[in-house]
Short mmCIF file of C-alpha atoms in Angstrom, two decimals:
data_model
loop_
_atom_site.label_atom_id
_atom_site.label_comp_id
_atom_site.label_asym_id
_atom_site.label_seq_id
_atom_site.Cartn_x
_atom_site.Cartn_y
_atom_site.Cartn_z
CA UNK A 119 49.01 -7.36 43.90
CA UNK A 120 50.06 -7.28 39.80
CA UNK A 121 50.16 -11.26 39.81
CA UNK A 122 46.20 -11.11 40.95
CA UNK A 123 45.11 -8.29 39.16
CA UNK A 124 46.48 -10.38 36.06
CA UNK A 125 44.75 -13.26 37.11
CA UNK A 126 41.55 -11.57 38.08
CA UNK A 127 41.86 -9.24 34.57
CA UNK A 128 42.25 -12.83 32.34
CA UNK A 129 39.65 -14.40 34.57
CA UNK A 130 37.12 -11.13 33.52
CA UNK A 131 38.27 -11.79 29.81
CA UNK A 132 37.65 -15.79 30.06
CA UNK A 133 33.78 -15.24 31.69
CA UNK A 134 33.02 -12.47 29.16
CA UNK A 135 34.00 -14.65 26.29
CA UNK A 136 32.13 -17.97 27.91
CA UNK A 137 29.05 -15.50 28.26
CA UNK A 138 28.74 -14.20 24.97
CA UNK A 139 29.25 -17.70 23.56
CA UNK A 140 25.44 -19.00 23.51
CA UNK A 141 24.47 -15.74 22.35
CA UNK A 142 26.98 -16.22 18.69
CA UNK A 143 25.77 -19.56 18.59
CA UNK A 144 22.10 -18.97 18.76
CA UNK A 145 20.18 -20.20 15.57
CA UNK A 146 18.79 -16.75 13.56
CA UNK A 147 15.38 -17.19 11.41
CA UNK A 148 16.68 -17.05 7.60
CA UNK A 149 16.54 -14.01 5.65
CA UNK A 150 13.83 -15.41 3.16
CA UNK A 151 11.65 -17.42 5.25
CA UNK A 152 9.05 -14.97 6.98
CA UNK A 153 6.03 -15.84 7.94
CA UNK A 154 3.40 -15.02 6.60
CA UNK A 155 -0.22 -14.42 8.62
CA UNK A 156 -3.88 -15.73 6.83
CA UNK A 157 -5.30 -12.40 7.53
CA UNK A 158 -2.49 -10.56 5.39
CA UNK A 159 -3.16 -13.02 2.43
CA UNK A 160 -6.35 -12.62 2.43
CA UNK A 161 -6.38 -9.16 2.83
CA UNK A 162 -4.16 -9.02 -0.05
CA UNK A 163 -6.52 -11.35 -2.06
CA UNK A 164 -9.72 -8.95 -0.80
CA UNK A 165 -7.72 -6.04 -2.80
CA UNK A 166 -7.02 -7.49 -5.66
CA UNK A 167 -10.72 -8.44 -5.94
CA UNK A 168 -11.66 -4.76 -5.47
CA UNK A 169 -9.21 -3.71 -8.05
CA UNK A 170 -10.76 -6.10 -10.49
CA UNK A 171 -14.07 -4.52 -9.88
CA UNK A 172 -13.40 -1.26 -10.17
CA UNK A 173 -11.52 -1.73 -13.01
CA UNK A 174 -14.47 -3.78 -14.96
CA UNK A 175 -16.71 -0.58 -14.16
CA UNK A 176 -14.01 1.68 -15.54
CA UNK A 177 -13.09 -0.73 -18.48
CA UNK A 178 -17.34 -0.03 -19.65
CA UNK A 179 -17.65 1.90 -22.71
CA UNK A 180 -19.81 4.34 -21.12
CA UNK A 181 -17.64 5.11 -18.35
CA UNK A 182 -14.93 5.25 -20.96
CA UNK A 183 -16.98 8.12 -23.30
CA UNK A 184 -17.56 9.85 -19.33
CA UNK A 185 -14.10 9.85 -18.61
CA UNK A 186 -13.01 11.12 -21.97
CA UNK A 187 -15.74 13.73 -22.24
CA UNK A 188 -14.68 14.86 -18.88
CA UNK A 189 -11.09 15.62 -20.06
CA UNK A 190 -9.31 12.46 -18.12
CA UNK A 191 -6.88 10.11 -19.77
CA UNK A 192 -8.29 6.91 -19.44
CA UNK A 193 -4.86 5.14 -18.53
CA UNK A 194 -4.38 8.03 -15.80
CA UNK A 195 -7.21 6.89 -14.10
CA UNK A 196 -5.35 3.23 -14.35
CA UNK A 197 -2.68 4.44 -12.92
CA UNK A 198 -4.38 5.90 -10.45
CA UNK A 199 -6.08 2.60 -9.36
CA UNK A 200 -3.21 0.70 -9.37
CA UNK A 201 -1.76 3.71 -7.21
CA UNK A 202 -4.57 2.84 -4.09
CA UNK A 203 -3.53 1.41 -1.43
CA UNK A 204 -5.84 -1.45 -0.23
CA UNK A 205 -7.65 0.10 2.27
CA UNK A 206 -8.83 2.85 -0.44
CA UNK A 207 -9.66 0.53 -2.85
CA UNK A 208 -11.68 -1.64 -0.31
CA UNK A 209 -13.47 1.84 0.37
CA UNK A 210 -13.69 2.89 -3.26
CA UNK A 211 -15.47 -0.73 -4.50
CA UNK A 212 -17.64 -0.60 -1.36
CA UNK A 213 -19.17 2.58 -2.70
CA UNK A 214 -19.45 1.85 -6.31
CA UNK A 215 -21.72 -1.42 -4.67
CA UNK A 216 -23.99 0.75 -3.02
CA UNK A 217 -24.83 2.52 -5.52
CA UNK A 218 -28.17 2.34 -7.14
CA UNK A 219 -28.00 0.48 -10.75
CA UNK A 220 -28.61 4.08 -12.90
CA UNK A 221 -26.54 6.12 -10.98
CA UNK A 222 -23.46 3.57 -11.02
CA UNK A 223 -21.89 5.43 -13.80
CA UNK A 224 -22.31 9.21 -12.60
CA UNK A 225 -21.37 7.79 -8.62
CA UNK A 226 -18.55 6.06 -10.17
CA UNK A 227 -17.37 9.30 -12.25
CA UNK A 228 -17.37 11.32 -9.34
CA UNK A 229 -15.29 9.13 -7.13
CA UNK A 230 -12.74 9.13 -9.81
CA UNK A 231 -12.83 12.86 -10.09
CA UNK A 232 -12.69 13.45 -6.78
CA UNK A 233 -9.62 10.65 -6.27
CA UNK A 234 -8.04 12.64 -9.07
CA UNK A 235 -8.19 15.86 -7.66
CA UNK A 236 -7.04 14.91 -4.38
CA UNK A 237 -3.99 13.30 -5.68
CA UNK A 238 -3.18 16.27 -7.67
CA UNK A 239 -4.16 18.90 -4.75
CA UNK A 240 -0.93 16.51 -3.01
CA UNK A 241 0.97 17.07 -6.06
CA UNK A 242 1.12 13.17 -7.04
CA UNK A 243 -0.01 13.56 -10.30
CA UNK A 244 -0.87 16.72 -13.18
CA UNK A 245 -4.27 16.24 -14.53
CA UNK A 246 -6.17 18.97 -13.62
CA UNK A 247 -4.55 22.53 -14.55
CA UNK A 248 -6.88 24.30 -12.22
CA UNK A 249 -4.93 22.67 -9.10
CA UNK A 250 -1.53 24.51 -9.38
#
């Protein structure tokens, strides 16, 4: 009974080791090489493109004297914009495009307000005192 327990025993070692073989040898996808899907790039390209726009409306001299007559740092409200993610930034330029050509300015002020105070109700930034 020992001498075919030892066989059966080295048999069960030999089959485990034969079946785990094609599963060591299988070929892995390199660390650096992911793929990379056309709807990601271009969704990445469509937010860059609505950073760049609402950055030219907040780089205007008017919405500069706004912001500063308001009582907000003008390179807050960069940070801030660099701080969207893209599907707030998609939002954010698709309302500064509906707005009417005079009321651009005061539409875009008060989406930048009320990003501001949202992200200092959550306690991301200080730049409204009144929040704490």
């Amino acid at each position: 009974m020992k001498t075919v327990r030892a066989y059966l025993s080295t048999l069960l070692i030999a089959a485990l080791v034969l079946a785990s073989l094609p599963v060591v040898a299988a070929p892995t996808a390199p660390q650096g090489m992911d793929l990379v899907s056309t709807q990601s790039v271009l969704a990445g390209d469509r937010a860059g493109a609505d950073r760049e726009r609402i950055n030219e409306i907040l780089a205007r001299a008017d919405v500069q004297d706004q912001l500063l007559k308001q009582g907000v740092n003008p390179d807050d409200v960069e940070a801030r914009v660099a701080a969207l993610s893209d599907a707030e930034a998609q939002q954010m330029a698709e309302q500064l495009e509906q707005l009417p050509a005079g009321a651009g300015v005061i539409g875009a002020l008060f989406a930048v307000f009320v990003i501001l105070l949202v992200t200092d109700i959550l306690g991301l930034t200080d730049v409204y005192p009144f929040t704490r």
